[in-house]
Every structure is written in C-alpha cells, then in structure tokens.
mmCIF file of C-alpha atoms and ligand atoms in Angstrom:
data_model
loop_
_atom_site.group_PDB
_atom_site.id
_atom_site.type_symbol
_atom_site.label_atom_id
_atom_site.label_comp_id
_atom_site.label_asym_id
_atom_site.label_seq_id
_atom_site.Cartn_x
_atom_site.Cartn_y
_atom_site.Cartn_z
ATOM 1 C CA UNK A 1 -24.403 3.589 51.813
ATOM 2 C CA UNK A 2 -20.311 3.381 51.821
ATOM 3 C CA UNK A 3 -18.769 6.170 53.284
ATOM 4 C CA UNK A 4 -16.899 7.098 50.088
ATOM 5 C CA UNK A 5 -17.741 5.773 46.970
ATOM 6 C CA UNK A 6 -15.745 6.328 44.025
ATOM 7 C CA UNK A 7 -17.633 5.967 40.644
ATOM 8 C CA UNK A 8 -15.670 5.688 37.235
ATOM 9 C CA UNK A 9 -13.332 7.908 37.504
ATOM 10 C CA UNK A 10 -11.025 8.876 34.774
ATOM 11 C CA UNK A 11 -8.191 11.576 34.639
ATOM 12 C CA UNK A 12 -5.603 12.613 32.933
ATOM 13 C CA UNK A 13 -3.410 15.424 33.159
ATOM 14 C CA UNK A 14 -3.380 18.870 30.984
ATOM 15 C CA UNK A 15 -5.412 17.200 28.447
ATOM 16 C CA UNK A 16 -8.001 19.743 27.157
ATOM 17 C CA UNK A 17 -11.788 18.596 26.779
ATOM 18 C CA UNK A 18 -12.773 20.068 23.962
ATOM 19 C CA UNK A 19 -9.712 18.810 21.796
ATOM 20 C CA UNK A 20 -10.312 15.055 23.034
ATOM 21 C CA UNK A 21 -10.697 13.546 19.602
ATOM 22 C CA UNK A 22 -7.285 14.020 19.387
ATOM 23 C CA UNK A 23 -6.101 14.113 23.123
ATOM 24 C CA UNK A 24 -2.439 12.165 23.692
ATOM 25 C CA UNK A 25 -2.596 13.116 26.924
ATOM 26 C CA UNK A 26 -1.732 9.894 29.032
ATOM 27 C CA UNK A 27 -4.689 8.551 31.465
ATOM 28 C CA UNK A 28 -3.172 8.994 34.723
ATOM 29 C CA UNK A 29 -7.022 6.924 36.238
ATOM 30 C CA UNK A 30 -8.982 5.158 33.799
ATOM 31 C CA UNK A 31 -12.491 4.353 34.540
ATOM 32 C CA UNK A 32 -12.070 3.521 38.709
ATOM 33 C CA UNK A 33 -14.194 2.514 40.782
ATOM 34 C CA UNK A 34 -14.307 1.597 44.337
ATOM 35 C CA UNK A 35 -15.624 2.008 48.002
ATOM 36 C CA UNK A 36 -14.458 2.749 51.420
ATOM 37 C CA UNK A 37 -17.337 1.013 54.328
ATOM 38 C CA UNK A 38 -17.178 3.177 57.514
ATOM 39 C CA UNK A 39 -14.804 2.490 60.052
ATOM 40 C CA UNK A 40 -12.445 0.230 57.832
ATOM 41 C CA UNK A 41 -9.318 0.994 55.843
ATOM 42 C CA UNK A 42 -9.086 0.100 52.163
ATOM 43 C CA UNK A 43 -5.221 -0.377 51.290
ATOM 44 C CA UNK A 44 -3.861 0.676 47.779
ATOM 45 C CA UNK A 45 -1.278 -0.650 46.345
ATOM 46 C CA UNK A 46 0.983 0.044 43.273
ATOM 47 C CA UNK A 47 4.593 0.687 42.245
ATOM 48 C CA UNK A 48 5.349 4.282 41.374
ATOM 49 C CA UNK A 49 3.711 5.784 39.111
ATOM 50 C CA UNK A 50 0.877 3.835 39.125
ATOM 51 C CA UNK A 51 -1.684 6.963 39.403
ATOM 52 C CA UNK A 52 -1.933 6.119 43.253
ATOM 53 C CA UNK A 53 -1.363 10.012 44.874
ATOM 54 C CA UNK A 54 -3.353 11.099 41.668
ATOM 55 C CA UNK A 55 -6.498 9.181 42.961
ATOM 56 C CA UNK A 56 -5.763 9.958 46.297
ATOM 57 C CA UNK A 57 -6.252 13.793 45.386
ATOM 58 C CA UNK A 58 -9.055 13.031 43.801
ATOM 59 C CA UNK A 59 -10.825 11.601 46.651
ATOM 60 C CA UNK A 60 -9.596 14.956 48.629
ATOM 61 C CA UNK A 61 -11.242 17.271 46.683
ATOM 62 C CA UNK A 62 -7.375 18.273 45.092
ATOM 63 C CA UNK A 63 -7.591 17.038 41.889
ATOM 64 C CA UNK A 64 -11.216 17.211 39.819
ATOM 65 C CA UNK A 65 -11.235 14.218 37.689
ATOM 66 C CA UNK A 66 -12.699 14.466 34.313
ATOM 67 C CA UNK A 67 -14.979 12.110 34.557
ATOM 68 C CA UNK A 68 -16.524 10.489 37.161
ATOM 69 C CA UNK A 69 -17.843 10.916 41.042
ATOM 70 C CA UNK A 70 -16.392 11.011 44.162
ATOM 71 C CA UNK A 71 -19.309 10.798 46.413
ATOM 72 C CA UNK A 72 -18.361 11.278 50.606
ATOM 73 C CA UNK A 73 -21.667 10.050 52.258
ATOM 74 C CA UNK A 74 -23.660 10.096 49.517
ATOM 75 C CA UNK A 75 -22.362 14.041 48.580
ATOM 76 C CA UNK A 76 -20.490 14.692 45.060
ATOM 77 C CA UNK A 77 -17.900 16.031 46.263
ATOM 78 C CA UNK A 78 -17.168 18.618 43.361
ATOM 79 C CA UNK A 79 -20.993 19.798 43.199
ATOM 80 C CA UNK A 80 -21.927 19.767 46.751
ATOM 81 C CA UNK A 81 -23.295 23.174 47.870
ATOM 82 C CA UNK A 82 -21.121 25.430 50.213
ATOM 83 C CA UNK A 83 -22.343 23.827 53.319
ATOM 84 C CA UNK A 84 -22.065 20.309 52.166
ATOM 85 C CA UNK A 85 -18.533 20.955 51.118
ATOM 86 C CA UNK A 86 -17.731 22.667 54.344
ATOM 87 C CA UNK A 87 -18.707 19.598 56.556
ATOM 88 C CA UNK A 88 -16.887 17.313 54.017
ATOM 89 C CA UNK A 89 -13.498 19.295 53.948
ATOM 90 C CA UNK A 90 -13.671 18.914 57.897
ATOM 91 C CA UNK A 91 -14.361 15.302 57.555
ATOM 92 C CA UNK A 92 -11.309 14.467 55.124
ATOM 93 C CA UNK A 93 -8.481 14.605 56.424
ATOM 94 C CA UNK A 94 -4.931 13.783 54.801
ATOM 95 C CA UNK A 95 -1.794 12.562 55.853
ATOM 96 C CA UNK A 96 1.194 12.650 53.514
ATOM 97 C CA UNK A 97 4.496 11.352 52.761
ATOM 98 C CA UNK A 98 6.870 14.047 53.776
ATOM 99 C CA UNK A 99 6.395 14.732 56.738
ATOM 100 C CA UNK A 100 8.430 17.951 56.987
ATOM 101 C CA UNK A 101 7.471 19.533 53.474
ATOM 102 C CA UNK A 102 3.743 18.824 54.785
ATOM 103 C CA UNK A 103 4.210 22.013 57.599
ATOM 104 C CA UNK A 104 5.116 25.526 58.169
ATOM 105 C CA UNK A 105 8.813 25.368 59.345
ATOM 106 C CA UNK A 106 8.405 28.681 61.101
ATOM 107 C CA UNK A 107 5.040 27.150 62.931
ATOM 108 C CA UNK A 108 5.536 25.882 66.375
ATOM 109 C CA UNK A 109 4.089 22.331 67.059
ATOM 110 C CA UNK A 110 1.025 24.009 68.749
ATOM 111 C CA UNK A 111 -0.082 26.304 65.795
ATOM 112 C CA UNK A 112 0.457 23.263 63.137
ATOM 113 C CA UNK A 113 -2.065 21.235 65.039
ATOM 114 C CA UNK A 114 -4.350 24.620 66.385
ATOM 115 C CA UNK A 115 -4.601 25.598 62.799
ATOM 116 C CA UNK A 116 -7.970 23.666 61.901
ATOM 117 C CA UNK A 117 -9.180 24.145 64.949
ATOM 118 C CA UNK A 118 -8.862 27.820 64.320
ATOM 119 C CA UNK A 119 -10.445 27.701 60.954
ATOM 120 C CA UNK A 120 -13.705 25.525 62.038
ATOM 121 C CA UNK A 121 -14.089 25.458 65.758
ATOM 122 C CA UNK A 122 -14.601 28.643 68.217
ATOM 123 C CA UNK A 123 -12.775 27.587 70.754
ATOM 124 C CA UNK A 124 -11.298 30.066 73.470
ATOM 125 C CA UNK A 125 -7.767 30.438 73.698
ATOM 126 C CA UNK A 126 -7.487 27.953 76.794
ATOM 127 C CA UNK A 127 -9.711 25.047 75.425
ATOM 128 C CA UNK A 128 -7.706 25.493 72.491
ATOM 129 C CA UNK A 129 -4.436 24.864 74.379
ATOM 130 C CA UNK A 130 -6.044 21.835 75.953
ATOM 131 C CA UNK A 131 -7.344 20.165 72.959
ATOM 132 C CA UNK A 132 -3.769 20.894 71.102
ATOM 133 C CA UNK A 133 -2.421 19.407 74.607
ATOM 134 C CA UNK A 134 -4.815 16.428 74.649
ATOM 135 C CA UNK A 135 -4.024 15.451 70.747
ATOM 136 C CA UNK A 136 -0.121 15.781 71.644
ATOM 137 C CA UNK A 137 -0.344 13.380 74.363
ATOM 138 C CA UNK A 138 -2.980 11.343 72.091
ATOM 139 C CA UNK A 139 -0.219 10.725 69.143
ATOM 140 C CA UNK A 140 2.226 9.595 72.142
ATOM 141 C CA UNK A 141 3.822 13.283 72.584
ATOM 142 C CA UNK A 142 4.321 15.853 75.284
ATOM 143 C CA UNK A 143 2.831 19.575 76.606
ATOM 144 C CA UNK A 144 6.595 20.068 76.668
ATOM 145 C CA UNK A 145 6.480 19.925 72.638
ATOM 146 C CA UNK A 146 4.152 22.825 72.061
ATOM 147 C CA UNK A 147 6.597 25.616 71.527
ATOM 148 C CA UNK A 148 8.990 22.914 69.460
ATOM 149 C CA UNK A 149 9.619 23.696 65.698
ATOM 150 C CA UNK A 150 9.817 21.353 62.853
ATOM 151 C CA UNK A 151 13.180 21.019 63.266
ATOM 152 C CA UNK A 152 13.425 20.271 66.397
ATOM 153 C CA UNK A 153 11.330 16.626 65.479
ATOM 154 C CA UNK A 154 12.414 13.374 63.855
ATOM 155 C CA UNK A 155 10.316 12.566 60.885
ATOM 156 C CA UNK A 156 8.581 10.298 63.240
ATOM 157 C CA UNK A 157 7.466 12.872 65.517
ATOM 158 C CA UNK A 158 6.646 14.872 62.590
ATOM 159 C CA UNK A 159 4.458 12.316 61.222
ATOM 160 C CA UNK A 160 2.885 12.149 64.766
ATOM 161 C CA UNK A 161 2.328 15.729 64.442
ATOM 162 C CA UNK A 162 0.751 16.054 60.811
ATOM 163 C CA UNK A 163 -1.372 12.643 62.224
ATOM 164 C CA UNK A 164 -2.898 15.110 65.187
ATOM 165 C CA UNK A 165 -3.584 17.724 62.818
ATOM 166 C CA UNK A 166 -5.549 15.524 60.858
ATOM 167 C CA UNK A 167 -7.634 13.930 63.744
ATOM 168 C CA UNK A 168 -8.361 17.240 65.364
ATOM 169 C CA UNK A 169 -11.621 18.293 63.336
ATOM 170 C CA UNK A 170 -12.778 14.350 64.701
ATOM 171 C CA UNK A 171 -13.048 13.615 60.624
ATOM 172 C CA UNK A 172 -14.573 10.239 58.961
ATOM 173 C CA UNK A 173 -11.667 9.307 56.809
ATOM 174 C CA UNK A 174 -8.007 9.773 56.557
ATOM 175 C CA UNK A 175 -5.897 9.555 53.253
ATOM 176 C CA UNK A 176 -2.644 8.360 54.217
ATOM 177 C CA UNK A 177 -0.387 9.021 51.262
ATOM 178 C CA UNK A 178 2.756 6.965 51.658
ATOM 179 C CA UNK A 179 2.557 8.110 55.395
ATOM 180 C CA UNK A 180 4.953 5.699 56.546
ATOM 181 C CA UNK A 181 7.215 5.038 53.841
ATOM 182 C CA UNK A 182 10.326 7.494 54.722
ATOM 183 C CA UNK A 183 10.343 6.104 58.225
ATOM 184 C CA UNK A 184 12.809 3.659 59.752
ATOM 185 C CA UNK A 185 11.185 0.323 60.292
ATOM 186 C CA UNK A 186 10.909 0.615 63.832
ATOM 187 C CA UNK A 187 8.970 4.138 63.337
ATOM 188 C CA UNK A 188 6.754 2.420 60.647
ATOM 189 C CA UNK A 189 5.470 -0.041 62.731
ATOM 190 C CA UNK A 190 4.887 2.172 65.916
ATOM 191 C CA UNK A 191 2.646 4.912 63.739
ATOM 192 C CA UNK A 192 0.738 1.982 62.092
ATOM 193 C CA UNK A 193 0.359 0.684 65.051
ATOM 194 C CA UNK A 194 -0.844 4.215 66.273
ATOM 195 C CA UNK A 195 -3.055 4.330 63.200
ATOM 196 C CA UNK A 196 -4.626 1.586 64.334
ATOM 197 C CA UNK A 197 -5.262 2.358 67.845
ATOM 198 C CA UNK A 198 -7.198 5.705 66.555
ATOM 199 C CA UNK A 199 -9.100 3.994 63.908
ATOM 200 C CA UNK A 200 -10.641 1.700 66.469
ATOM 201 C CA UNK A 201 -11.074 4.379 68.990
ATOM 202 C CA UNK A 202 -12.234 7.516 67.104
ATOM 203 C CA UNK A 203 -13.918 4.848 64.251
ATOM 204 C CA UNK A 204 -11.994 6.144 61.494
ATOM 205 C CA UNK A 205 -11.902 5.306 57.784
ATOM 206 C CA UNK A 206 -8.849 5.295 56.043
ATOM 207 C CA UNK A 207 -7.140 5.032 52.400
ATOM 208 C CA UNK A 208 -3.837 4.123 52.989
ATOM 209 C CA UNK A 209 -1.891 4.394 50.082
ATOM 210 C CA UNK A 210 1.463 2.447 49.274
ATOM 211 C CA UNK A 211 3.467 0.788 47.526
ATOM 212 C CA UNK A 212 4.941 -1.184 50.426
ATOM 213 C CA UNK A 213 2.777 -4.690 50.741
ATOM 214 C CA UNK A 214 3.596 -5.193 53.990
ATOM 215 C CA UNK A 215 2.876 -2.268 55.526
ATOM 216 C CA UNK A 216 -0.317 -2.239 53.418
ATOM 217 C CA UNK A 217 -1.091 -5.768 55.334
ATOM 218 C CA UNK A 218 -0.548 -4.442 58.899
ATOM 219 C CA UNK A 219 -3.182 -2.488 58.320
ATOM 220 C CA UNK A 220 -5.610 -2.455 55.796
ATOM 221 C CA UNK A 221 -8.684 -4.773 55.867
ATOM 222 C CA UNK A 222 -9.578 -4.540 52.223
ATOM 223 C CA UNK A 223 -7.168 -4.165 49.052
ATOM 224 C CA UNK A 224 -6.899 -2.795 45.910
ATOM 225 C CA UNK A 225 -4.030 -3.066 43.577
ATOM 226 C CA UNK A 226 -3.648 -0.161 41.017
ATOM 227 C CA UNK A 227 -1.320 -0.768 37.717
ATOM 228 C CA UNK A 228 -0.794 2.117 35.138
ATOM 229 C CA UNK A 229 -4.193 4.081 35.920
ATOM 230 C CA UNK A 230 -6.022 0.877 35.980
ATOM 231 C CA UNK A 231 -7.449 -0.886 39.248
ATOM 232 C CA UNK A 232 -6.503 -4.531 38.478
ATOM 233 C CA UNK A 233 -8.153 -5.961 41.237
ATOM 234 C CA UNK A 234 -10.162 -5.130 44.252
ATOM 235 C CA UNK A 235 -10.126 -7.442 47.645
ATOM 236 C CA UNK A 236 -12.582 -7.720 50.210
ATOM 237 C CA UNK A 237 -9.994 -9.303 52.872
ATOM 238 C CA UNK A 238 -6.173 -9.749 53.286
ATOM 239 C CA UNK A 239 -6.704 -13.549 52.558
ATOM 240 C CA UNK A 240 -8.219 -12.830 49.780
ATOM 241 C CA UNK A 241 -5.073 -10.714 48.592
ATOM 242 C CA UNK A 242 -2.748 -13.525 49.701
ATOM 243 C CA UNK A 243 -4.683 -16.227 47.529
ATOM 244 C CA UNK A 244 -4.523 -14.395 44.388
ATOM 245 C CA UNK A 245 -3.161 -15.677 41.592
ATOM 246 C CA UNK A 246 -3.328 -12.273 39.846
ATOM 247 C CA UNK A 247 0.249 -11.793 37.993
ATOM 248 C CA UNK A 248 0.883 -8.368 39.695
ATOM 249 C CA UNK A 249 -0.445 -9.638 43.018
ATOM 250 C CA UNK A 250 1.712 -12.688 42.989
ATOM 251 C CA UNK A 251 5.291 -10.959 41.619
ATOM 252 C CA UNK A 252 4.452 -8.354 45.097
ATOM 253 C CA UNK A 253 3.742 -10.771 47.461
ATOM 254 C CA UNK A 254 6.696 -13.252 45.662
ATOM 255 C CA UNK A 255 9.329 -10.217 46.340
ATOM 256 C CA UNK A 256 8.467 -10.686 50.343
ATOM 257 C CA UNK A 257 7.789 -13.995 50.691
ATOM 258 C CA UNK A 258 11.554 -14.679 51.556
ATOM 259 C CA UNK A 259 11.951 -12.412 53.979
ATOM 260 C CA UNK A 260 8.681 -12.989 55.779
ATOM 261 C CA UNK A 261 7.953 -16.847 57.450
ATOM 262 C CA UNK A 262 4.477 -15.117 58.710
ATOM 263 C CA UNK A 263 3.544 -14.763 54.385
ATOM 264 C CA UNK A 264 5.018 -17.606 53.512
ATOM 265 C CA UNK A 265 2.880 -19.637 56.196
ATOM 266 C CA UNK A 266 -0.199 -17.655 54.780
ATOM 267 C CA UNK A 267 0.284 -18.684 51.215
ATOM 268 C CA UNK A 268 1.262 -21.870 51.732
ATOM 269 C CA UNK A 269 -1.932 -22.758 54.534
ATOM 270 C CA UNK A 270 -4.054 -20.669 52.106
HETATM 271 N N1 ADP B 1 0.604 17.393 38.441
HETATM 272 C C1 ADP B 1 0.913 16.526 37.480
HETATM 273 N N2 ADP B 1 0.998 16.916 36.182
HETATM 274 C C2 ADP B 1 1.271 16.033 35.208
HETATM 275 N N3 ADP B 1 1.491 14.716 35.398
HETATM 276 C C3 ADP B 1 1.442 14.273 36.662
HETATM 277 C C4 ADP B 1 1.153 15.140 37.767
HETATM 278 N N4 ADP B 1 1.145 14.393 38.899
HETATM 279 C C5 ADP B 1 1.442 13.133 38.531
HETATM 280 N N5 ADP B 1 1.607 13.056 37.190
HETATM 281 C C6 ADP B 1 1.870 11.825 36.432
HETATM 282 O O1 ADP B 1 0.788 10.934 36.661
HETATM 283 C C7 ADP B 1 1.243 9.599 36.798
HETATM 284 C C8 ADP B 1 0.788 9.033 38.131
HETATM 285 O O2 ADP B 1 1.434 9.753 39.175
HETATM 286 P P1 ADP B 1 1.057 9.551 40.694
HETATM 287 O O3 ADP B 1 -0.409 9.681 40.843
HETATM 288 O O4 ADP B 1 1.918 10.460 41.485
HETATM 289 O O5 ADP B 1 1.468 8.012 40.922
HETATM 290 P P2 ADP B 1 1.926 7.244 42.242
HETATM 291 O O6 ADP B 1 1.483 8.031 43.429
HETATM 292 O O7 ADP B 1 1.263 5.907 42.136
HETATM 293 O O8 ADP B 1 3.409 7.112 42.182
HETATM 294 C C9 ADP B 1 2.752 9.657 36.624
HETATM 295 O O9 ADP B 1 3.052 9.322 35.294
HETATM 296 C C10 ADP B 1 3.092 11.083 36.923
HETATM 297 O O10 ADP B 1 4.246 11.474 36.245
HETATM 298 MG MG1 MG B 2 2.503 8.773 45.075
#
C-alpha cells in the first residue's frame, strides 16, 4: 500500500454541483492520479498556474476536491472518522513558500515550533523546552534563538524554523510548497540539502512542489509534471525524466541545459 495515494481527482473552483450541466467554472485538477511510496519524495513540477498548490491542498486536507480520493495509508482523508483524521493531521505536515507569512510575527521562535506539540503531545513544560531545543539545533539553529522573533530571522532561518515545526509531531510526509523558491541559491541548496538529511534520518515522505527543475532534481526520486490541471506525465526515476521526449519535459530541461554541464552530460550519456 503507498503511503498516499491520490485517485482521480478533479477540482475546480466556486463551481456549484448541482448547476454542472452548465458549469464554466475552469478545472483547476482534472482527473489526477498518483502515489507517494514511503520514505521517498515525489517531485512536481509545473509553471505557474498549473494547479500545483491547488493539489497540494488537496492532499492536506485544505482543499476537498470534487471528485476523487485522497487516501493517507489507506484512510480517505475527507471521510475518515475523528480519530483517523486526528492521527493523519499529525502525520501531514506542510511547508510553504513564504516563509514569513507562514508564522505569527508576534510568536517567539520557541512557541512557533512548541505550538503542535502543545496541541497533540502532553509534554511538561521542561521536556517541551528540550524537544523545541533539540529540533532548533536539528534544523542547524541555536538555544540562543528561542526568544528570537520573526524578524529577527533571514528567510532562511525562517524556513528552518517552519521546517522544525513541521517535523516535530515525527509525521510521514511533508508537502513542501515552493519551500525553497524565495531563497538565495546558496540557502536553496543548504535546506535541500537539510531536507534530505531528515528524510533519510526520520524516513520521511515528501511532495515537493516546484516549478524550479533543478531544485526538483536535487531532490526528488520520482517526477511528475503537471500542465493546466492535467498530469502530463508521471516518472518513476530522475533518468527517466531526463530521457523524455515529452514536449513540456524537453522545453524545461532545454531552458537549463546551458547553464548546467552536469544535465547536459545526463542527456547526452542518456
Ligand atoms: N482560492 C482560489 N479561488 C479561485 N481560483 C483559484 C484559487 N486558488 C487558485 N486558483 C486558480 O487555480 C489555478 C491553479 O492555481 P494554483 O493551484 O495556485 O497553481 P500553481 O501552484 O501551479 O501556480 C490558477 O488559475 C489560479 O488562479
Ligand atoms: Mg503554487
């Protein structure tokens, strides 16, 4: 059994059910399926627009499609009882773009990451302090950043922050929404590089959603490329990806195959 499994789903936005025969609503998903194996991370790709954060709240319980399942270890995630849904909010976890819109600006450091850990675990004030302390140093911060305000971080920290949050519950699988994309290229590469340390050591799943191919290829280990609602194409491996002669594939990889010796080598040895 995948870990998630997502099983035609099809959305659009405002459109009213009962008035479908003559819905012009635009189909933000149409008809999507795909699956996420434990302890991997499925990459997916599109240019803006492309229904990508849509799907992604979706998968988080955010957005109830109109058709379709999202099933998280085997659970519906819209019909599950209370308790079911209970575990599976604690296993989901999400990591967005903006890093500073994502938390309280008047929260200090330590309450941003204690706040789950309020809401599911009884933990005594203490233990509390040392798990907050123990996920700081984890995401490659300090004690000394406990009583530190949003502010007070670069976006990088930030991210670093909202990443601790996420892993503090110990979930299954993270949905990174464009969780690198507003960071310099030297911060990019040191949280995927973080993301990738954590996946391997706490056995995390991820959906790491972007419309940047090449941090999608850092990190992902299968692919999907989404186009207007639609999932064009689905890849079990990142040679896989680089063979394609799919249209939208190729005009992606194309735009970084200049820059990039280590692609071109792929697609020319591949
Ligand atoms: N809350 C919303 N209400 C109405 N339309 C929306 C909403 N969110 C997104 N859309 C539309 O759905 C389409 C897909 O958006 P989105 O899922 O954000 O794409 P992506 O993340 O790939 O850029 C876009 O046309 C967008 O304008
Ligand atoms: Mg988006």
């Amino acid at each position: 059994m995948s870990l998630l499994f997502v099983n035609e789903v099809t959305h659009s936005y405002g459109s009213r059910k009962f008035f479908n025969w003559k819905d012009r609503s635009k189909k933000v998903l149409s008809d999507i399926s795909l699956s996420i194996e434990e302890g991997t991370c499925l990459g997916m790709l599109g240019t803006s627009g492309a229904g990508k954060s849509t799907l992604g709240k979706v998968i988080l319980g955010l957005e109830r499609p109109q058709y379709g399942q999202v099933l998280f270890q085997g659970h519906d995630i819209y019909t599950a009882d209370k308790h079911a849904r209970q575990k599976i909010r604690r296993d989901l976890q999400a990591v967005f773009q903006d890093s500073y819109s994502s938390v309280n600006p008047r929260m200090t450091a330590e309450r941003i990451i204690a706040e789950p850990l309020e809401n599911y675990e009884k933990l005594t004030a203490a233990e509390q302090k040392r798990t907050v302390v123990e996920l700081l140093e984890r995401v490659g911060l300090s004690e000394g950043d406990l009583k530190k305000y949003p502010h007070q971080f670069s976006g990088g920290q930030l991210q670093r922050i909202n990443i601790a949050r996420a892993i503090s519950l110990k979930p299954k699988l993270i949905v990174l929404d464009e969780s690198v994309s507003s960071l310099d290229m030297v911060n990019q590469n040191l949280i995927l590089e973080l993301l990738r340390e954590l996946k391997e050591e706490l056995g995390l799943s991820y959906l790491f959603i972007t419309h940047d191919i090449k941090a999608a290829y850092t990190i992902s280990d299968t692919l999907a490329v989404l186009e207007k609602g639609e999932l064009i194409k689905l890849y079990d491996s990142k040679n896989q990806f680089f063979a394609s002669e799919h249209p939208v594939v190729k005009k992606m990889r194309d735009s970084i195959l200049a820059e990039h010796p280590r692609f071109r080598s792929i697609r020319t040895n591949g």
